[in-house]
Short mmCIF file of C-alpha atoms and ligand atoms in Angstrom, two decimals:
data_model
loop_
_atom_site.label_atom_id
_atom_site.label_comp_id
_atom_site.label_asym_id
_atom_site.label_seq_id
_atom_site.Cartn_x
_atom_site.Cartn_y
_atom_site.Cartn_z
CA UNK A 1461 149.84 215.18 15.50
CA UNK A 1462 146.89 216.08 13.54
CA UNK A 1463 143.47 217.83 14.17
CA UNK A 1464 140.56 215.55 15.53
CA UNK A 1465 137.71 218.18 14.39
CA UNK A 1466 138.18 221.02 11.94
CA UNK A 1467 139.50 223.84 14.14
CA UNK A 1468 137.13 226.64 13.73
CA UNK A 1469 139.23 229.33 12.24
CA UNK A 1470 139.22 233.34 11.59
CA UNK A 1471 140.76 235.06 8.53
CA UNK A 1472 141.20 239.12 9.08
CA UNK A 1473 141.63 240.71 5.53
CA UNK A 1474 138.98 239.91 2.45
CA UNK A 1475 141.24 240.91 0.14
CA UNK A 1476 141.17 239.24 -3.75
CA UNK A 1477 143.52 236.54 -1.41
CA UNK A 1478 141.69 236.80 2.36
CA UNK A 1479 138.68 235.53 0.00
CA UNK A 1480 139.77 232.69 -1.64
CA UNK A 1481 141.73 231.78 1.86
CA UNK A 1482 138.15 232.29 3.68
CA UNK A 1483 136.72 230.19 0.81
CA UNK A 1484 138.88 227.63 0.90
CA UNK A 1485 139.45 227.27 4.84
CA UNK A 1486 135.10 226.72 4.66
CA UNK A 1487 134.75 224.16 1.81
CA UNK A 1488 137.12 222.32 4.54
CA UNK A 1489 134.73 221.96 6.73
CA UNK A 1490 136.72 224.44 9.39
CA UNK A 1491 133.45 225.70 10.87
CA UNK A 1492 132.56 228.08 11.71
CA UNK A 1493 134.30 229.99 9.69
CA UNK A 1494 134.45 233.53 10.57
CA UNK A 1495 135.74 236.45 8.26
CA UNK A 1496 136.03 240.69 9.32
CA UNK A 1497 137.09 242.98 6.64
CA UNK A 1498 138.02 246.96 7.35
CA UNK A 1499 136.14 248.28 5.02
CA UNK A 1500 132.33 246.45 4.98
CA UNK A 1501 131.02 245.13 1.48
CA UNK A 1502 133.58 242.70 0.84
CA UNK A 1503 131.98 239.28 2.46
CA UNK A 1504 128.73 238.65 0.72
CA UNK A 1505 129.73 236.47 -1.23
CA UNK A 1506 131.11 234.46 1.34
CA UNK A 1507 128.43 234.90 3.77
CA UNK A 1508 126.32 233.72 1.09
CA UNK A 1509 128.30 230.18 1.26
CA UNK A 1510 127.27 230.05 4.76
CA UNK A 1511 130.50 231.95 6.04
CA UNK A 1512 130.03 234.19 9.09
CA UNK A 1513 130.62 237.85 9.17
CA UNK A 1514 131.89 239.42 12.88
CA UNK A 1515 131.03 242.66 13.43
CA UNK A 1516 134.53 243.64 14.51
CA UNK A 1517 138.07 242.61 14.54
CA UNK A 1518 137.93 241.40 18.19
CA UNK A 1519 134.62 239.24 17.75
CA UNK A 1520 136.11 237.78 14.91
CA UNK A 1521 139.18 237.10 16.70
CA UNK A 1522 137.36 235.87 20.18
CA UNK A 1523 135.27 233.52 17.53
CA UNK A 1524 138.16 231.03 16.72
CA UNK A 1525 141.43 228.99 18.17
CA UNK A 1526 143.24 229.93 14.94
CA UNK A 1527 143.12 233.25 13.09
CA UNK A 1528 144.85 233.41 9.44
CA UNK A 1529 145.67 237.01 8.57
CA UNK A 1530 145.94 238.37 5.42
CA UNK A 1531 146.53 241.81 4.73
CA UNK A 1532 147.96 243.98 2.62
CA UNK A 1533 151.90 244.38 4.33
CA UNK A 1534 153.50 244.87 7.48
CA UNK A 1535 152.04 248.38 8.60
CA UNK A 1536 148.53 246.71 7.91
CA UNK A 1537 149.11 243.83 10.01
CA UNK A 1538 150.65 246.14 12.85
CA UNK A 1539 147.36 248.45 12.51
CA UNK A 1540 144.99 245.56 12.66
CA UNK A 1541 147.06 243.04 15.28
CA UNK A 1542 148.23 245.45 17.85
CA UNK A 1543 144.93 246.60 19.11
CA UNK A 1544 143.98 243.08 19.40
CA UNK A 1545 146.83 241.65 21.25
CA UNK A 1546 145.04 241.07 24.32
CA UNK A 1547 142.29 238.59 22.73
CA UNK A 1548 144.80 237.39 20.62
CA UNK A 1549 146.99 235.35 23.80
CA UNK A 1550 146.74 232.00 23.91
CA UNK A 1551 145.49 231.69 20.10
CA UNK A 1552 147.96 230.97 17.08
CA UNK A 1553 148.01 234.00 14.28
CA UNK A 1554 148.73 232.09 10.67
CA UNK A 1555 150.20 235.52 9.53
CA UNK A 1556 150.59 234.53 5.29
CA UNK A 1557 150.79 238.73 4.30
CA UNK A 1558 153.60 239.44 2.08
CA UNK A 1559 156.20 241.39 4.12
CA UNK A 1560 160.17 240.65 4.38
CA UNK A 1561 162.15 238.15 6.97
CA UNK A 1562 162.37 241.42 9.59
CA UNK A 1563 159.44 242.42 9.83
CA UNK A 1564 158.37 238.69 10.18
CA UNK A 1565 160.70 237.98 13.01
CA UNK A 1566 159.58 241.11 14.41
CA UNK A 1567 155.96 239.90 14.22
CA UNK A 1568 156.99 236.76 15.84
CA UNK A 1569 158.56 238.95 18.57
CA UNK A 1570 155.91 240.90 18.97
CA UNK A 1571 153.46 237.20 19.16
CA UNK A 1572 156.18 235.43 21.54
CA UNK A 1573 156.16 239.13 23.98
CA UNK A 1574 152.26 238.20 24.43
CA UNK A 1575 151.68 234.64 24.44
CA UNK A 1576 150.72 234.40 20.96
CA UNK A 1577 151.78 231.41 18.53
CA UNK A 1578 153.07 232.56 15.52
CA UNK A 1579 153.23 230.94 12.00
CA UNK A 1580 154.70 233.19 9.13
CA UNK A 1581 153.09 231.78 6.09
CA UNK A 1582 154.15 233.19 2.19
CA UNK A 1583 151.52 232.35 -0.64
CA UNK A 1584 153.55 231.50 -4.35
CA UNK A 1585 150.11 231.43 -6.37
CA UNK A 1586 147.18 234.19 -7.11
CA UNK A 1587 144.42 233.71 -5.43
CA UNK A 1588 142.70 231.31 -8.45
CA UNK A 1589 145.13 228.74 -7.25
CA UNK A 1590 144.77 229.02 -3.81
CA UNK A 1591 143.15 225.23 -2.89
CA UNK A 1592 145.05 223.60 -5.66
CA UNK A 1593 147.80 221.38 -5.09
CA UNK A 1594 149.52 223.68 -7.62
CA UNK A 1595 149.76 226.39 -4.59
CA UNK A 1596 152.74 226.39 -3.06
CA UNK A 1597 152.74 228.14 0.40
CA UNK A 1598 155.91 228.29 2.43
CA UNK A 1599 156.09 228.53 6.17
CA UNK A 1600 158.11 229.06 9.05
CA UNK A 1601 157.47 229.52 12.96
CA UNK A 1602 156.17 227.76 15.13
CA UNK A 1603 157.11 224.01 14.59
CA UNK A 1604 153.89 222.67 16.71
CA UNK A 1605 151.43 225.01 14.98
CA UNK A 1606 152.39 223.64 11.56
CA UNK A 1607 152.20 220.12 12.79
CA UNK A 1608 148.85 220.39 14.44
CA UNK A 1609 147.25 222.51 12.47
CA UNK A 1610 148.88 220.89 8.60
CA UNK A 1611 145.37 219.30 7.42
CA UNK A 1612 143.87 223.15 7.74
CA UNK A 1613 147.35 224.19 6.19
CA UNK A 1614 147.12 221.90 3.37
CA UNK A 1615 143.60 223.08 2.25
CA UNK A 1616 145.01 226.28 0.63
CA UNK A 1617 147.78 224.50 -1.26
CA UNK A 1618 151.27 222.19 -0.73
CA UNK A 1619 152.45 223.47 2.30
CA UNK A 1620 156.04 223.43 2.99
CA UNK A 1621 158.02 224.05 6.58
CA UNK A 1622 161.03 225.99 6.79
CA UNK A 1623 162.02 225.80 10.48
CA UNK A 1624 161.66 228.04 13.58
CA UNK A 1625 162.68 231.02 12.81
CA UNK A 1626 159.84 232.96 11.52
CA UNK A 1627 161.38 235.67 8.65
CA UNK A 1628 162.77 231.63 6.39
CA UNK A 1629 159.26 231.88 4.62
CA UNK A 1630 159.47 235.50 3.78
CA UNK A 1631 162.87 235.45 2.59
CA UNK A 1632 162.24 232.74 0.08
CA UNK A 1633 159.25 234.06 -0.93
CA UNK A 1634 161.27 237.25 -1.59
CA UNK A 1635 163.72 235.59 -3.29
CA UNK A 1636 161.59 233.48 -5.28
CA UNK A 1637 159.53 236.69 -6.51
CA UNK A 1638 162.56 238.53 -7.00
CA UNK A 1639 163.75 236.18 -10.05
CA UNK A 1640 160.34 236.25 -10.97
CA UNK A 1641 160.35 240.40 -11.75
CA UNK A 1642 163.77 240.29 -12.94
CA UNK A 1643 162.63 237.34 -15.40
CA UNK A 1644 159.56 239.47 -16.38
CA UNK A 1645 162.33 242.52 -16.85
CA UNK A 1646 164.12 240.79 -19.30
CA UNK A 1647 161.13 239.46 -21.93
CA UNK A 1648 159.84 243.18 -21.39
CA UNK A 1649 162.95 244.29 -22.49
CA UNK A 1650 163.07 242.07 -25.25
CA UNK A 1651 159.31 242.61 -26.47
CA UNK A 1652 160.53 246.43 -26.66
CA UNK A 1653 163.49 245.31 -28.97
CA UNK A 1654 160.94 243.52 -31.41
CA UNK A 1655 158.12 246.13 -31.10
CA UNK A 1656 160.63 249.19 -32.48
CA UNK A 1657 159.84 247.22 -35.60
CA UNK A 1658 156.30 246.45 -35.44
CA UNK A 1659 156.71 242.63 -34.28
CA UNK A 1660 153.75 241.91 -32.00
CA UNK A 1661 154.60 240.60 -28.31
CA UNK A 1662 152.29 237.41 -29.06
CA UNK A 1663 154.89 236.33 -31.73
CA UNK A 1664 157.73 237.13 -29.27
CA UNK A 1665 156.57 235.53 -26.03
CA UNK A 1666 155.73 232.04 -28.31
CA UNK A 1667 159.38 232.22 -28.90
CA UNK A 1668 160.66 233.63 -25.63
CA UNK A 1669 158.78 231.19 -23.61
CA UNK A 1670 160.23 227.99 -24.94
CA UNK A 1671 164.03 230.05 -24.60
CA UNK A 1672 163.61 230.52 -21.26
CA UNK A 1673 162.26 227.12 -20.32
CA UNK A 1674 165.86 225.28 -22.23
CA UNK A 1675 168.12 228.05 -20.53
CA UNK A 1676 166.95 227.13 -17.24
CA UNK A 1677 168.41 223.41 -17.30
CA UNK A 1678 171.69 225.41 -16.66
CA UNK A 1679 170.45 226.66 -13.39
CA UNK A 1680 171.88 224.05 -11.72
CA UNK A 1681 175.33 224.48 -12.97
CA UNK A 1682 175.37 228.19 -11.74
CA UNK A 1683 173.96 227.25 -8.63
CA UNK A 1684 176.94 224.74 -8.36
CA UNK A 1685 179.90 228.08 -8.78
CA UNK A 1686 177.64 229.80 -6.41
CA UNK A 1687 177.70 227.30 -3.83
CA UNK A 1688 181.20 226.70 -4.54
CA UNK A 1689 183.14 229.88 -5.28
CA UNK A 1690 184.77 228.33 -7.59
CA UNK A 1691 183.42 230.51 -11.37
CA UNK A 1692 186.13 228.57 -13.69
CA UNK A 1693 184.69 228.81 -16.95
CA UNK A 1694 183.45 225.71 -18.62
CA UNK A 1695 182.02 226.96 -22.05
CA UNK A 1696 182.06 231.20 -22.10
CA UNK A 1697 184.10 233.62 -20.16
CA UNK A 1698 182.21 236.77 -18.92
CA UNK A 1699 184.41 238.66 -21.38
CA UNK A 1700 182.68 237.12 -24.19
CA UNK A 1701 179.06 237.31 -22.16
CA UNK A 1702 179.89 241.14 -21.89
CA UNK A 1703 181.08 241.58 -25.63
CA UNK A 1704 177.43 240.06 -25.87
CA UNK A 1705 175.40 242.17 -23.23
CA UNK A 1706 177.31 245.21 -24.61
CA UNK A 1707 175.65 244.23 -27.92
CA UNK A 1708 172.00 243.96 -27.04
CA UNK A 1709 172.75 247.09 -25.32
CA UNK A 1710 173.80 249.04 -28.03
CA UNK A 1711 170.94 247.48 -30.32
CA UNK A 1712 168.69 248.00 -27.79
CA UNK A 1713 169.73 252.37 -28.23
CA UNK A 1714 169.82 251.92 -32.36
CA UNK A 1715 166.52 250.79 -31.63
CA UNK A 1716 165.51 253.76 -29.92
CA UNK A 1717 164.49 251.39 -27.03
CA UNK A 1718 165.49 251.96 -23.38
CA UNK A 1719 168.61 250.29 -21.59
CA UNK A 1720 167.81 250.15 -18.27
CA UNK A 1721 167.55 246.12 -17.66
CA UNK A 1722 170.27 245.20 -19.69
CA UNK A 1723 172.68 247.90 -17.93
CA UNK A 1724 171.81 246.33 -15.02
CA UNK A 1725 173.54 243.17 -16.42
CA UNK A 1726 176.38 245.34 -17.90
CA UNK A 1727 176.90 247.10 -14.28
CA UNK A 1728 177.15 243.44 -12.94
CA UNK A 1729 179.28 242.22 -15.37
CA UNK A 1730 181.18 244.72 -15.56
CA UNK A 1731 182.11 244.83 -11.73
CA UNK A 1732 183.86 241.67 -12.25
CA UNK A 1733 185.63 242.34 -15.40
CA UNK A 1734 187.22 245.11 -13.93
CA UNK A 1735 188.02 243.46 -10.51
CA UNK A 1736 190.05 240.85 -13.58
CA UNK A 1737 187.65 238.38 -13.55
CA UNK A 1738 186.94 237.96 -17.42
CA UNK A 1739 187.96 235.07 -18.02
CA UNK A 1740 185.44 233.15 -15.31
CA UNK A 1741 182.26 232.43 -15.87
CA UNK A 1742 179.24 234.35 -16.56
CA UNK A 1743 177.78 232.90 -12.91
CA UNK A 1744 180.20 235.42 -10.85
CA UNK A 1745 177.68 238.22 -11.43
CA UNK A 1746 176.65 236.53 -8.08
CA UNK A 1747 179.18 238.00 -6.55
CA UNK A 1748 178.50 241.97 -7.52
CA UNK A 1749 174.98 241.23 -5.91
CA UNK A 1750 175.97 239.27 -2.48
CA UNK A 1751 178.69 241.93 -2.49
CA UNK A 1752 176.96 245.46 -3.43
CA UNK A 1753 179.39 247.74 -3.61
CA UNK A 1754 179.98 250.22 -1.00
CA UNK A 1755 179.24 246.58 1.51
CA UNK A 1756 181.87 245.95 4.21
P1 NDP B 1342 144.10 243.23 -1.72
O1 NDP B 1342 144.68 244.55 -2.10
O2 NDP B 1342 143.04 242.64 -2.57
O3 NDP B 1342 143.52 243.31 -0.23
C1 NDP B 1342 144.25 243.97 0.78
C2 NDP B 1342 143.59 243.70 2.10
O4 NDP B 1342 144.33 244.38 3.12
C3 NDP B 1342 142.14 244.18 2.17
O5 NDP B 1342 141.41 243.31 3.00
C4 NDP B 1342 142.32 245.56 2.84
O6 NDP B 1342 141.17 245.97 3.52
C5 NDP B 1342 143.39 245.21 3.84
N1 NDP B 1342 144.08 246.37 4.34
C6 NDP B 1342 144.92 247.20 3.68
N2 NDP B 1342 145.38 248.14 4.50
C7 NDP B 1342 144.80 247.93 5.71
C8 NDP B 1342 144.89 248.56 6.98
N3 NDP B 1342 145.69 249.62 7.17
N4 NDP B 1342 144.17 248.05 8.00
C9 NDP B 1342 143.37 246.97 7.82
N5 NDP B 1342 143.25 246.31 6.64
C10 NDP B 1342 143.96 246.79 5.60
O7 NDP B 1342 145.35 242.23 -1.57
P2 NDP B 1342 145.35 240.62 -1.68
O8 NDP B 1342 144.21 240.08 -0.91
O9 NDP B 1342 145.52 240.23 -3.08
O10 NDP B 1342 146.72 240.31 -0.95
C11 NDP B 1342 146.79 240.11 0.45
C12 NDP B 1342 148.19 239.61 0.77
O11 NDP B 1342 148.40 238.41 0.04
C13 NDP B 1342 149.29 240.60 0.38
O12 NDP B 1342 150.29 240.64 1.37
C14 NDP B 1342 149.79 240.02 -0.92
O13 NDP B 1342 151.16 240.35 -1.16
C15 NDP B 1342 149.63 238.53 -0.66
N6 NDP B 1342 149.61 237.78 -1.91
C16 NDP B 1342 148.67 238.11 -2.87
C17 NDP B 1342 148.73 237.49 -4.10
C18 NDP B 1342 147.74 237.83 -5.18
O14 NDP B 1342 147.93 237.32 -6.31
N7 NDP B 1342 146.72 238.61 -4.92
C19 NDP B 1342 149.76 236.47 -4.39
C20 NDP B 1342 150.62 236.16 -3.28
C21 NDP B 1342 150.56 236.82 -2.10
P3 NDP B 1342 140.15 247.03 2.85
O15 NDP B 1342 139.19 246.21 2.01
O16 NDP B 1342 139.53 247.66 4.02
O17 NDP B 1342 140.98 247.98 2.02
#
């Protein structure tokens, strides 16, 4: 089922994101389109598109069938949302703030408890993408909301479902961002290495770039001895990965850089070696992060 007329819709939170949500929701025709910010100052440029400014959280909320939130995290969300819950029954809260699967399905919760519908959205772009195919925006919640409402959806990026349960959006997002940082980590780590002796990150990052890019056609393959268990080694053993790891560790101290990302590899690593693992692959690192130590 799709949308006859563009729904008129709300956004709460003008944010660098809120904005180009608020922005993009408009230029869809989705009017009115009504925007409230906590602090004032932030909407002039929209109101100067022809947006419309409430005075207050609650007008802004009574103004529309469909209000898309987007604050900063959870305990922003809670602040704004709770002293709205009675103008907020019977409408459906688009909820895309960055915050983790619990305090999702906790929101949702919270949404079910007073006859709210509840969509947990999670933006992978900046807000310069947001409108652009090239957005991807993950969601989970309610099943009906994403099917009515997926034209609206659509208008801030490719919009993916993820099933009922409200906290699947956030915990991809998570994970998705979490390999992200870790990635960023490792060519910070690197760019230290080369800067001890005077070698500009530019030159590095042309040649770290195109690395990274051919190393991830073996993502599959390690997603294959995750899925499976099954770490037999095909090509190197973790011993020779951590003969390796301890290297670029120890170069990484000659050259009076700091070790803390790549002995977070060598803790990993290491786990395993000493549980006799060596002579698997380098992909059972998996298992010193599904199992942290100290885990039942
Ligand atoms: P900003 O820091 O630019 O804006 C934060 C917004 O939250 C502002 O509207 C701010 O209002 C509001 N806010 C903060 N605390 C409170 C509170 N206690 N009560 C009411 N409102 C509050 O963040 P973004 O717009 O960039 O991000 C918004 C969400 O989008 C975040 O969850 C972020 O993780 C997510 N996101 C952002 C991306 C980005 O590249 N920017 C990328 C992907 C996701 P005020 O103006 O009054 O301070």
């Amino acid at each position: 089922m799709s949308e006859q007329q563009p729904t008129p819709v709300s956004v709460l939170g003008l944010g660098a994101m809120g904005r180009a949500i608020a922005d993009a929701i408009h230029r869809g025709g989705h009017h009115p389109t009504t925007v409230w910010n906590r602090t004032a100052g932030r909407a002039e440029s929209l109101v100067a598109k022809g947006l419309t400014l409430a005075p207050t959280a609650t007008a802004a909320v009574e103004a529309s069938p469909v209000i898309v939130v987007c604050l900063l995290d959870d305990a922003s969300v809670r602040a704004t949302l709770t002293p709205l819950t009675g103008s907020l029954a019977g409408r459906l809260v688009v909820n895309v703030t960055t915050m983790t699967p619990k305090q999702a399905r906790e929101t949702a919760a919270w949404a079910a408890e007073h006859g709210i519908e509840y969509l947990d959205g999670a933006i992978m772009a900046i807000p310069e993408m947001i409108g652009l195919p090239v957005a991807s925006l993950l969601y989970s919640g309610s099943a009906a909301a994403f099917d009515t409402h997926r034209e609206l959806l659509e208008l801030l990026g490719t919009a993916r479902y993820f099933g009922t349960d409200a906290g699947r959006a956030s915990l991809y997002d998570l994970a998705l961002l979490g390999s992200m940082y870790a990635m960023f980590a490792g060519v910070a780590h690197g760019a230290a290495m080369v800067a001890s002796e005077g070698v500009p990150a530019a030159e590095f990052v042309a040649m770290a770039g195109p690395w990274i890019s051919a190393m991830t056609t073996g993502l599959p393959g390690h997603a294959e001895h995750f899925d499976s268990g099954d770490y037999a080694a095909e090509v190197q053993s973790l011993d020779f990965n951590k003969a390796a790891v301890d290297t670029i560790a120890e170069a990484s101290r000659d050259q009076g850089v700091g070790t803390d990302v790549i002995a977070a590899v060598q803790t990993l690593i290491d786990r395993q070696v000493t549980a006799g693992h060596g002579k698997e692959s380098f992909a059972r690192i998996f298992e010193s992060i599904r199992r942290p130590v100290g885990a039942s």
